[in-house]
mmCIF file of C-alpha atoms in Angstrom:
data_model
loop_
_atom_site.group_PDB
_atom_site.id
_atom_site.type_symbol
_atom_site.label_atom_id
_atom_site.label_comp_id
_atom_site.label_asym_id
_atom_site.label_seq_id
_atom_site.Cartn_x
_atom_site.Cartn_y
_atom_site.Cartn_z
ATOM 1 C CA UNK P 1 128.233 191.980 -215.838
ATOM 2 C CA UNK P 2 131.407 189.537 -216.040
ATOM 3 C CA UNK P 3 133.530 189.044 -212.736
ATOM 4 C CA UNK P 4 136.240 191.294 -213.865
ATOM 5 C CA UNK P 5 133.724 194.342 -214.939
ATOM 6 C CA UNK P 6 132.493 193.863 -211.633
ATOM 7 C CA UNK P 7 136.299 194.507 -209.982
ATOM 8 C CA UNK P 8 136.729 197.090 -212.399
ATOM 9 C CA UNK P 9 133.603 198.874 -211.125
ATOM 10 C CA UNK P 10 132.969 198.175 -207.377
ATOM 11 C CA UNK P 11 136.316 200.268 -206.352
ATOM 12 C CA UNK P 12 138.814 197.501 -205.565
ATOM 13 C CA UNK P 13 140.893 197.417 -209.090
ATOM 14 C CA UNK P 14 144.379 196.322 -208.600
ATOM 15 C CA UNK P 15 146.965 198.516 -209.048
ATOM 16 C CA UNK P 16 147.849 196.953 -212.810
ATOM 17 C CA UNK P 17 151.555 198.017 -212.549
ATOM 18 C CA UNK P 18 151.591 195.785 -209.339
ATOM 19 C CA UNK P 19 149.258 192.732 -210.447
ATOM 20 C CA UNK P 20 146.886 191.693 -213.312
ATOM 21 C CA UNK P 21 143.215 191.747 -212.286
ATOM 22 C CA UNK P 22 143.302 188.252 -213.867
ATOM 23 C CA UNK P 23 146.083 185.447 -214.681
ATOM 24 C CA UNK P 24 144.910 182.279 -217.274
ATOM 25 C CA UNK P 25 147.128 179.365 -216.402
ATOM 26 C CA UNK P 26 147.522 176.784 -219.852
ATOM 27 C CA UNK P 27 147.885 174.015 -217.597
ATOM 28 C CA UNK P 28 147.814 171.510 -220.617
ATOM 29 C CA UNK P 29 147.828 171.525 -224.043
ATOM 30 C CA UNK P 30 146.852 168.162 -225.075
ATOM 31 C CA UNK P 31 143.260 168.143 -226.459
ATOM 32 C CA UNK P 32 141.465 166.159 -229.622
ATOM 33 C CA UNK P 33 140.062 169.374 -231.080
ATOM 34 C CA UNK P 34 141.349 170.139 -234.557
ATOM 35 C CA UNK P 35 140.451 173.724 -234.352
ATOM 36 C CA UNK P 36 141.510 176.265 -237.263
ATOM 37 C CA UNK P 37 142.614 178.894 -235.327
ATOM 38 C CA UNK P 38 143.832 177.258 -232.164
ATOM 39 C CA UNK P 39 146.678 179.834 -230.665
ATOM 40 C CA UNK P 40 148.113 176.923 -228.709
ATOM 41 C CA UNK P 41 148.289 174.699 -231.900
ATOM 42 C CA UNK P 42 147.413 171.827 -229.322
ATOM 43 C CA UNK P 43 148.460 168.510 -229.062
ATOM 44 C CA UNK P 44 146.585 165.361 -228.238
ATOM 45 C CA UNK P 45 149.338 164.046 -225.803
ATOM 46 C CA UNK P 46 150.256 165.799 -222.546
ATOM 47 C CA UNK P 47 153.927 167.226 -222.330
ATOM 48 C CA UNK P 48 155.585 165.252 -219.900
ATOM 49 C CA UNK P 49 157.092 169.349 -219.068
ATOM 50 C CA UNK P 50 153.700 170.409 -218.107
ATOM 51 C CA UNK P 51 153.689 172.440 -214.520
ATOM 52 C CA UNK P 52 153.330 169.442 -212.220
ATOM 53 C CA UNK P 53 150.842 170.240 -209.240
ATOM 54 C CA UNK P 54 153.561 171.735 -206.965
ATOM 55 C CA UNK P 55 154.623 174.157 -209.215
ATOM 56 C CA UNK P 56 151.414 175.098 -209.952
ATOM 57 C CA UNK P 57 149.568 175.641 -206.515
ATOM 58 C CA UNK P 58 152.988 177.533 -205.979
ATOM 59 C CA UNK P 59 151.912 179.957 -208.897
ATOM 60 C CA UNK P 60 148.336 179.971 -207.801
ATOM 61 C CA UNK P 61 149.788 181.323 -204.511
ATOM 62 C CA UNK P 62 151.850 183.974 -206.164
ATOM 63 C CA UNK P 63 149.040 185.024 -207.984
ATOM 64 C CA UNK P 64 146.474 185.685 -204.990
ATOM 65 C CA UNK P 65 149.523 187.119 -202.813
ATOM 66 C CA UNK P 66 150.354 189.645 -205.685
ATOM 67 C CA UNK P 67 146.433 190.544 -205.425
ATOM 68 C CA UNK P 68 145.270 188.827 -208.665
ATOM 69 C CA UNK P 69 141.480 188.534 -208.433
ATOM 70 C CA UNK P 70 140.126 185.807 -211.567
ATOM 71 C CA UNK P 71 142.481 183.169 -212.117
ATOM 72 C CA UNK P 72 141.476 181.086 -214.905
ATOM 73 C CA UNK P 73 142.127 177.580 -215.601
ATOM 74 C CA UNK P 74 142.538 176.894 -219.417
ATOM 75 C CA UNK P 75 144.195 174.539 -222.180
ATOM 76 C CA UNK P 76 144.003 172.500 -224.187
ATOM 77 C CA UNK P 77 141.607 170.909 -222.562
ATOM 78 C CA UNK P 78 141.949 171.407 -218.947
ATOM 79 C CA UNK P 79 140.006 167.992 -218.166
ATOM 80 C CA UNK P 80 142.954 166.121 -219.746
ATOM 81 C CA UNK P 81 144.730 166.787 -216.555
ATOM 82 C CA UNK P 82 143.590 164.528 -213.686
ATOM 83 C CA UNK P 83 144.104 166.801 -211.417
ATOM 84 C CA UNK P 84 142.215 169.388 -212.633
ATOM 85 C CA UNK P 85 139.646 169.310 -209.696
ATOM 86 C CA UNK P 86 142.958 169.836 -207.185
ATOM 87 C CA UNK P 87 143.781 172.915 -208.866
ATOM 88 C CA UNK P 88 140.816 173.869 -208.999
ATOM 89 C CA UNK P 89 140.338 173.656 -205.502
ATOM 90 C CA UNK P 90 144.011 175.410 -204.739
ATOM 91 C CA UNK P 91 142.210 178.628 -206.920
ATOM 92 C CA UNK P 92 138.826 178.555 -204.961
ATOM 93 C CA UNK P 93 140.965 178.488 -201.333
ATOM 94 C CA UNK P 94 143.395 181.127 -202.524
ATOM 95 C CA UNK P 95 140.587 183.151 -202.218
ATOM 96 C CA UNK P 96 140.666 184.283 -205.981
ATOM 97 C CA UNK P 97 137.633 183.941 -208.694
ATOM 98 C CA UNK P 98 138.353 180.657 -210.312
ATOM 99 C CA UNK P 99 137.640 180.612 -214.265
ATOM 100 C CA UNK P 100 137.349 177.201 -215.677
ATOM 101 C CA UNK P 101 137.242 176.754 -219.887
ATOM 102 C CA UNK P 102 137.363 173.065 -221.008
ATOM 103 C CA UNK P 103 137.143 172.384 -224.415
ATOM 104 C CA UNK P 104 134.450 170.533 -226.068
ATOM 105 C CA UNK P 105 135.492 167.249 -226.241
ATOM 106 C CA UNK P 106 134.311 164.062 -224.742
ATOM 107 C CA UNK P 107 135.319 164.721 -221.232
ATOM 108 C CA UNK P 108 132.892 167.806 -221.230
ATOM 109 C CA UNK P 109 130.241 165.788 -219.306
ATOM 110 C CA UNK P 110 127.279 166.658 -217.015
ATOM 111 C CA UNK P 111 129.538 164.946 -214.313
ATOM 112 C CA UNK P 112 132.726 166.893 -215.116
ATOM 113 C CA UNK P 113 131.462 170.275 -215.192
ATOM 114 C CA UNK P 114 129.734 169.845 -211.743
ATOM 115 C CA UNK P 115 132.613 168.196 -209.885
ATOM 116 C CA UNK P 116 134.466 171.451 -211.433
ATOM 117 C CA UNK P 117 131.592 173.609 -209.679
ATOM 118 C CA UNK P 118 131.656 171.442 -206.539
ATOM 119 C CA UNK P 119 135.245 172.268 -206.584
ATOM 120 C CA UNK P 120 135.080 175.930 -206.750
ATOM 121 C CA UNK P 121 134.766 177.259 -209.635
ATOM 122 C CA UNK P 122 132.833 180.046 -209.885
ATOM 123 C CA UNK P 123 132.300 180.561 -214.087
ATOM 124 C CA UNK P 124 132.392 178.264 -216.802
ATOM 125 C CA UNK P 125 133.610 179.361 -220.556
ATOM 126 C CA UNK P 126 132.200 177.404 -223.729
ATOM 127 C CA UNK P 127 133.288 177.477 -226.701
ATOM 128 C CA UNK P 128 130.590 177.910 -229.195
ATOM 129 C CA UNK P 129 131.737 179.301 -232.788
ATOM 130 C CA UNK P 130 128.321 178.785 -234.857
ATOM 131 C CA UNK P 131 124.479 178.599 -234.806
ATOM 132 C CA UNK P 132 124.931 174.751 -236.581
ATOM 133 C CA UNK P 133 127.591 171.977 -236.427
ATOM 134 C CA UNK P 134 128.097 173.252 -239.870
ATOM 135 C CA UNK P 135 130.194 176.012 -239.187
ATOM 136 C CA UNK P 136 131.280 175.214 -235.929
ATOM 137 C CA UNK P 137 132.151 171.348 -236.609
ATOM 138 C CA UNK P 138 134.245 172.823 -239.097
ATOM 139 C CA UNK P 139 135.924 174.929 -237.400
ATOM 140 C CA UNK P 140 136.563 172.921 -234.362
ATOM 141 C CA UNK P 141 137.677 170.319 -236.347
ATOM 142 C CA UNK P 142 136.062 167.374 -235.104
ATOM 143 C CA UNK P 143 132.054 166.695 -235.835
ATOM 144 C CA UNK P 144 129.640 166.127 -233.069
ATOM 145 C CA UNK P 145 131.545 169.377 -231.417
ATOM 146 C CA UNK P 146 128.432 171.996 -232.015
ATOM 147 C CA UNK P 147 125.905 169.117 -230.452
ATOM 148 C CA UNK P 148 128.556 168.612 -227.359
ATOM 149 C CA UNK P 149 129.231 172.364 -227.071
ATOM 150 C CA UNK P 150 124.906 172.656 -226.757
ATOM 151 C CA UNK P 151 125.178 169.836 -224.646
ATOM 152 C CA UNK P 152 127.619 171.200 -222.436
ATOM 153 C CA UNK P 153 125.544 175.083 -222.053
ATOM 154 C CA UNK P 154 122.473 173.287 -221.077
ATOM 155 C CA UNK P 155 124.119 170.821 -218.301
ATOM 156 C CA UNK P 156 126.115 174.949 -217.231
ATOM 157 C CA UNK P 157 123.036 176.274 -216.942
ATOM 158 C CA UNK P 158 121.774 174.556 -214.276
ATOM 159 C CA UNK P 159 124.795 174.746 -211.995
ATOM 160 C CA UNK P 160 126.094 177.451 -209.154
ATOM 161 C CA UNK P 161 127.975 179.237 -211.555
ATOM 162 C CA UNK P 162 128.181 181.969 -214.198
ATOM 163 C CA UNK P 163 127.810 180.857 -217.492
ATOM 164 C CA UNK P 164 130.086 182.435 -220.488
ATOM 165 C CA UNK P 165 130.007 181.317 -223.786
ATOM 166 C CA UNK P 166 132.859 182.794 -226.362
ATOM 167 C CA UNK P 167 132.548 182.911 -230.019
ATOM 168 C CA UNK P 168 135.689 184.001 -231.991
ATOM 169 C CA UNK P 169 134.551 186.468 -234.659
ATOM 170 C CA UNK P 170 136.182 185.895 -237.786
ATOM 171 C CA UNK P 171 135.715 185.976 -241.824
ATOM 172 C CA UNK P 172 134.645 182.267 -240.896
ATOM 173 C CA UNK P 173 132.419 182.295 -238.212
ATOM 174 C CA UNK P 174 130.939 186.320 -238.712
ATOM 175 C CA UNK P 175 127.642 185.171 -240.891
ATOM 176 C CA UNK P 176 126.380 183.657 -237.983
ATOM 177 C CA UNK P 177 126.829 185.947 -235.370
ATOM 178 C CA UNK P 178 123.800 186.926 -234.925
ATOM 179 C CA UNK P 179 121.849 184.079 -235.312
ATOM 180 C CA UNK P 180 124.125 182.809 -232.156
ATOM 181 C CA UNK P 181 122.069 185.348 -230.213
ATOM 182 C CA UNK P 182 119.285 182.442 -230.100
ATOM 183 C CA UNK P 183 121.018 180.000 -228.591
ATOM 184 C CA UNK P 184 122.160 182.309 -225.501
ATOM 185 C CA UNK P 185 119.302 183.898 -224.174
ATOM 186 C CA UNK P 186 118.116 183.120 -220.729
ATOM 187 C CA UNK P 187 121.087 180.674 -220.314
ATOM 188 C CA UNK P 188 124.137 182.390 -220.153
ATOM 189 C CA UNK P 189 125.629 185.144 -217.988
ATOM 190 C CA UNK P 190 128.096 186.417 -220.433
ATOM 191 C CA UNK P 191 129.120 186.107 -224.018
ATOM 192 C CA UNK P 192 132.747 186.982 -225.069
ATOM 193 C CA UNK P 193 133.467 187.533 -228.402
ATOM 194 C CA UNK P 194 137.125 186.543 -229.631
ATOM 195 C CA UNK P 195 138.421 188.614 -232.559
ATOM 196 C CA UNK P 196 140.652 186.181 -234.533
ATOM 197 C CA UNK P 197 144.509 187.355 -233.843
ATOM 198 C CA UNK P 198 146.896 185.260 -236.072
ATOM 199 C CA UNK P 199 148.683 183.397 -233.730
ATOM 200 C CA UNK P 200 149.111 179.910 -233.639
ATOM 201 C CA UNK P 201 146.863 178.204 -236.350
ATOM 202 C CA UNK P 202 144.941 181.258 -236.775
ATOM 203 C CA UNK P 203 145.927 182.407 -240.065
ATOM 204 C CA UNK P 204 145.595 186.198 -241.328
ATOM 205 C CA UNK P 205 143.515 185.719 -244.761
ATOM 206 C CA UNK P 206 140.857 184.868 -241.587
ATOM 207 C CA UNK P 207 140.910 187.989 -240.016
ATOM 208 C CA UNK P 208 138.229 190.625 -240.452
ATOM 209 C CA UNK P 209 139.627 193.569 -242.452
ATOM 210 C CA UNK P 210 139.175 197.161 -240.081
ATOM 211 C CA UNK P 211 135.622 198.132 -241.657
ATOM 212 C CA UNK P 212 134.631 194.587 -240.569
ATOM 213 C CA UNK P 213 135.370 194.918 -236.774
ATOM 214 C CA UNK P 214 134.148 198.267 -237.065
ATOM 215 C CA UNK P 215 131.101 196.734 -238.333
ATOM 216 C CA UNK P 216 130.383 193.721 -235.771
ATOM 217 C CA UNK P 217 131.539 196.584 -232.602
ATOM 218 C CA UNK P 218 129.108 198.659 -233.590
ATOM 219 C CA UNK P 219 126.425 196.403 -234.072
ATOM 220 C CA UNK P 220 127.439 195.093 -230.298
ATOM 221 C CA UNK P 221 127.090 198.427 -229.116
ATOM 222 C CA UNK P 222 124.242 199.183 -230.441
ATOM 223 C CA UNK P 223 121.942 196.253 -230.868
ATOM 224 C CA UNK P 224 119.417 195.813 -228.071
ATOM 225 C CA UNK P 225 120.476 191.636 -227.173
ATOM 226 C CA UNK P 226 119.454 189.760 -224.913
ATOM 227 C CA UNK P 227 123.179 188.685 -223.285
ATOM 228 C CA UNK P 228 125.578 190.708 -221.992
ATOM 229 C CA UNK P 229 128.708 190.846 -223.966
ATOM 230 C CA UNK P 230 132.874 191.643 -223.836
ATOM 231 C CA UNK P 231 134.790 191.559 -226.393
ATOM 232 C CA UNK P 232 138.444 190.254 -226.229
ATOM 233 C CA UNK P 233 141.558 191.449 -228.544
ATOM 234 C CA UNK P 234 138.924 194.309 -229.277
ATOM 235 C CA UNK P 235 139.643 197.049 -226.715
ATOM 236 C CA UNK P 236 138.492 199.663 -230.177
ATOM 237 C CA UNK P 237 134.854 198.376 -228.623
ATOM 238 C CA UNK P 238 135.186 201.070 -225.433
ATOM 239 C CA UNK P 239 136.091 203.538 -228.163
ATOM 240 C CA UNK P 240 133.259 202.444 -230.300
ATOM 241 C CA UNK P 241 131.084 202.322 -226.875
ATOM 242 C CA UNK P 242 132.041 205.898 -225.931
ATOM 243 C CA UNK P 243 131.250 207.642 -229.497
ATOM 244 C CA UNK P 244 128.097 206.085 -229.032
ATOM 245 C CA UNK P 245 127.244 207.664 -225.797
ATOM 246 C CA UNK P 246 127.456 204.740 -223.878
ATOM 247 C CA UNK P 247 129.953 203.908 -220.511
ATOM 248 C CA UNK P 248 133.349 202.834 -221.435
ATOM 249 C CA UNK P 249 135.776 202.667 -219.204
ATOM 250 C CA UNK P 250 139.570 201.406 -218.681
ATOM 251 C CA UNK P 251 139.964 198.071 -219.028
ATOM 252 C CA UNK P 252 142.941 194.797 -219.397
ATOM 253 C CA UNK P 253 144.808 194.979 -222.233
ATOM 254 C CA UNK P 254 147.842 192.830 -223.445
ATOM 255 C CA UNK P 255 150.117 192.251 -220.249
ATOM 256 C CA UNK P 256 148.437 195.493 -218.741
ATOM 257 C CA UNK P 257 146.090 194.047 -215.984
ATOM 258 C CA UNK P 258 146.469 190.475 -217.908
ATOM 259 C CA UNK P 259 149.117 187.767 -217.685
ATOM 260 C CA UNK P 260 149.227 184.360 -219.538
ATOM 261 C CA UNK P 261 151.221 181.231 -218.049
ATOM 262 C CA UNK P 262 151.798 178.060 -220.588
ATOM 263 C CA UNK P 263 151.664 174.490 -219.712
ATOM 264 C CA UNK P 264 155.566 174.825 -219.046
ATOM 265 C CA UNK P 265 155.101 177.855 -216.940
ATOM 266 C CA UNK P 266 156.225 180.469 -219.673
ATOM 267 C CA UNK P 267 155.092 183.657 -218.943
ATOM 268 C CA UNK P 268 153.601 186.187 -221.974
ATOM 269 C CA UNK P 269 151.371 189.473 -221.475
ATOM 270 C CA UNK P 270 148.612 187.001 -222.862
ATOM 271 C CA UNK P 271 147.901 183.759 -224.732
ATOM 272 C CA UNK P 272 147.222 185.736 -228.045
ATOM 273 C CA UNK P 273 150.838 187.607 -227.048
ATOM 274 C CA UNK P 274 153.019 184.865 -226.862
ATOM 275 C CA UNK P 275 156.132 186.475 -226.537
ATOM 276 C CA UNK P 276 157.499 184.757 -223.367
ATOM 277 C CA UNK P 277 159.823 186.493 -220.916
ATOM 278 C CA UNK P 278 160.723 184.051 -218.729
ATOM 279 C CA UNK P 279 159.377 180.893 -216.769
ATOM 280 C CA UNK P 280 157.647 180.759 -213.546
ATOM 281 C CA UNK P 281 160.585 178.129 -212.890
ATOM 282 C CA UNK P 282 163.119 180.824 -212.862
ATOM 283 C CA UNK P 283 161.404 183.828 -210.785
ATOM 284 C CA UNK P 284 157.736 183.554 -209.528
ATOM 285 C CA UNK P 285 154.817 185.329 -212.097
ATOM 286 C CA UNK P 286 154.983 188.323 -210.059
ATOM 287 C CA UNK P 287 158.814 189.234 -210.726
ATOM 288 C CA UNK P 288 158.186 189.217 -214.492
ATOM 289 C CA UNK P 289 154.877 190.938 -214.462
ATOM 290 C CA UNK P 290 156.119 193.724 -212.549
ATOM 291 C CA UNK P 291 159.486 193.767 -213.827
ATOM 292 C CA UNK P 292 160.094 192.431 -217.246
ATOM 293 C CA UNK P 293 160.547 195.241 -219.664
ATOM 294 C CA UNK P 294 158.394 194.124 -222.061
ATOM 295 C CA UNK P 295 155.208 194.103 -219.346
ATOM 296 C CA UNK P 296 155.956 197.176 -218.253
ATOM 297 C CA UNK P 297 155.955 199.292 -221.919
ATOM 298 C CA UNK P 298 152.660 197.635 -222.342
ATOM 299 C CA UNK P 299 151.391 199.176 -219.725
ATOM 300 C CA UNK P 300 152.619 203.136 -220.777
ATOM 301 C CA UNK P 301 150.421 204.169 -223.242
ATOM 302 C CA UNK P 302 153.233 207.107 -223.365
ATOM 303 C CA UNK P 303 155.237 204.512 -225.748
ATOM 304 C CA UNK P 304 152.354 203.282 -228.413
ATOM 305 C CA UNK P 305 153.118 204.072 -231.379
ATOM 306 C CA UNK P 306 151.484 205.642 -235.009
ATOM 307 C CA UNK P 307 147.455 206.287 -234.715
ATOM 308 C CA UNK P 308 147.302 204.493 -231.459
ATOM 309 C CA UNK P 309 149.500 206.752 -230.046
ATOM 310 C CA UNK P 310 148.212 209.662 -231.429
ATOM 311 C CA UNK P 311 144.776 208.936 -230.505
ATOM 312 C CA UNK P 312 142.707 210.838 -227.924
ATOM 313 C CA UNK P 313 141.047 207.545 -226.623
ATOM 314 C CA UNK P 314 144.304 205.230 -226.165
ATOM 315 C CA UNK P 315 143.462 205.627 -222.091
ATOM 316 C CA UNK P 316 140.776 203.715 -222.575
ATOM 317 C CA UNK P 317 141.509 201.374 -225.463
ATOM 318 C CA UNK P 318 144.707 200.950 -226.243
ATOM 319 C CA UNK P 319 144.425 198.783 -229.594
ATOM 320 C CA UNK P 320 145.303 195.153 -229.186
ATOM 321 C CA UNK P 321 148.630 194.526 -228.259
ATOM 322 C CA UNK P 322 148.701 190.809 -229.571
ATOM 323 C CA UNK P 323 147.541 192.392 -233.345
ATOM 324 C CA UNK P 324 149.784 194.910 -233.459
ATOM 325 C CA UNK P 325 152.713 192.195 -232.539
ATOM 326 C CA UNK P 326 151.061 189.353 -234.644
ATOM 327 C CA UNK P 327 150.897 191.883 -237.847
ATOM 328 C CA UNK P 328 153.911 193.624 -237.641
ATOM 329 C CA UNK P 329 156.472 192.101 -234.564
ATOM 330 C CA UNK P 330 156.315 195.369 -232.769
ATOM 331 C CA UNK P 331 153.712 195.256 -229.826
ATOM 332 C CA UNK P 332 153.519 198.607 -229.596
ATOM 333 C CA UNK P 333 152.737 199.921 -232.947
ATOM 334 C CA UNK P 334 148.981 200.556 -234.188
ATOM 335 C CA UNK P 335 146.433 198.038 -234.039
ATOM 336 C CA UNK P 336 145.664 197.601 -237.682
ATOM 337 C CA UNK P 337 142.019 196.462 -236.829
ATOM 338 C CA UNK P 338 140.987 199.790 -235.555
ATOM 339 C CA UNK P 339 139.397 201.903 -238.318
ATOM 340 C CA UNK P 340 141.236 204.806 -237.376
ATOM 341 C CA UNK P 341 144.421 203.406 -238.071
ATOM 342 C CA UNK P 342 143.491 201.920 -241.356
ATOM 343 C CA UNK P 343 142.197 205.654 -242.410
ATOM 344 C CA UNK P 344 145.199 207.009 -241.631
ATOM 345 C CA UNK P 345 147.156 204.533 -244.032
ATOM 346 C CA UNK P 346 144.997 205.078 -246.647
#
């Protein structure tokens, strides 16, 4: 089970209309990756704009006083910023569940990850996006990324801390899905599955048609493997879980129990929604996630529009907010990866 199944389960879910179960703080964007669908089209420099370390601890405050539980720290590659271990440190004393996702880049060392550890946090992400450096060298851009990614799971593995490893599922990376599978089992705690939303560099031609997440969500539902899994920019998989008989239950969504801060503290229902409506250097995260207009439609599935709206199972799902805004500039109108929705266009 990942940390935030386990809030959503054990009773003590936030009120979503008052915080996000979690918050992922950008708090860089410089990194050497080159990758092809990179939603923060990173840079290799720092911005000099970045949140400094005062402005930040202040946000990790706001988040644990508005009753956040996982705050996750993300880039870019976090380990570009030197004090990464502070902040990581300010999360672990808030009293929150500190996410920490490096990229795979040089600094991803056997040292690194366990001073991150030592520091407090409590699960490490990975990036792995195929079985070979073939297709994940070139998609990360860079070669000797698959061997470093590997690298980096085995040194995880043997630290105090949950292991996830995220693979973004795309016409690209979807042949080797399953022979991923492999590489997971009996290392690693959880494995998140990223369906491509064209944002940044990620580019549409990329994205899996609706019959092809329909496909891969079914086959995660179904399929007896050895990992547990999420998906992300998929809620349709708790639809697809339910009509298969199996628990599904409400989860985040697109600025509905999720909030995404950048490197230069703009806030945006999530890093694959980056429609910003305001800065945490104007009014604190909490004002605008309780506040802003745009967070709270996102969180009334009374205003979705076309088959999502329409649909008996939008409690639970939803459709991806980020799609329907990346595909068509309206966040609330029908996620066109949902089967459903492309039947009824047909």
């Amino acid at each position: 089970m990942n940390v935030a199944s386990r809030f959503l389960g054990e009773g003590v879910r936030p009120d979503f209309d008052q915080a996000p179960l979690t918050v992922a703080w950008e708090i860089t964007r410089s990194c050497p990756l080159r990758c092809v669908h990179c939603r923060a089209v990173a840079q290799v420099r720092r911005d000099p704009d970045e949140l400094s370390i005062d402005e930040g601890t202040a946000l990790i405050a706001d988040a644990a006083d508005m009753g956040t539980k996982v705050f996750v720290l993300t880039g870019g590659d976090p380990l570009a910023r030197p004090d990464v271990f502070d902040l990581i440190e300010a999360v672990e004393a808030s009293g929150m569940h500190c996410g920490f996702s490096p990229s795979t880049t040089p600094r991803l060392t056997a040292d690194a990850l366990g001073r991150a550890v030592d520091a407090g946090a409590g699960t490490i992400h990975l990036s792995l996006d195929g079985a070979s450096a073939a297709t994940h060298d070139a998609f990360r851009g860079v070669r000797g990324s698959f061997e470093r990614a590997m690298s980096g799971v085995g040194y995880a593995a043997e630290l105090d801390a949950r292991l996830q490893v995220g693979t973004t599922v795309c016409r690209r990376t979807v042949g080797d899905l399953e022979a991923i599978v492999p590489l997971l089992e009996g290392r690693v705690d959880l494995w998140s599955l990223f369906f491509l939303v064209p944002t940044g560099r990620g580019r549409n031609e990329d994205v899996l048609d609706a019959q092809g997440h329909e496909e891969i969500l079914e086959w995660l539902a179904t399929a007896d493997l050895p990992v547990p899994v999420r998906t992300v920019a998929a809620p349709t998989f708790r639809r697809v879980l339910a009509e298969a008989g199996r628990p599904a239950a409400p989860g985040v969504n697109d600025g509905n129990g999720f909030a995404f801060v950048s490197h230069r503290g703009e806030v945006c229902p999530s890093g694959f929604l980056q429609l910003p409506v305001g800065t945490v250097r104007e009014q604190p995260l909490s004002h605008w996630y309780r506040d802003d207009p745009l967070f709270r439609s996102l969180r009334d599935t009374a205003l979705l529009e076309g088959t999502c709206g329409a649909c008996e199972w939008k409690e639970i799902c939803g459709g991806s907010r980020a799609r329907a805004w990346a595909t068509t500039g309206n966040p609330l109108a029908a996620d066109p990866s949902c089967i459903r929705v492309a039947d009824s266009a047909a």
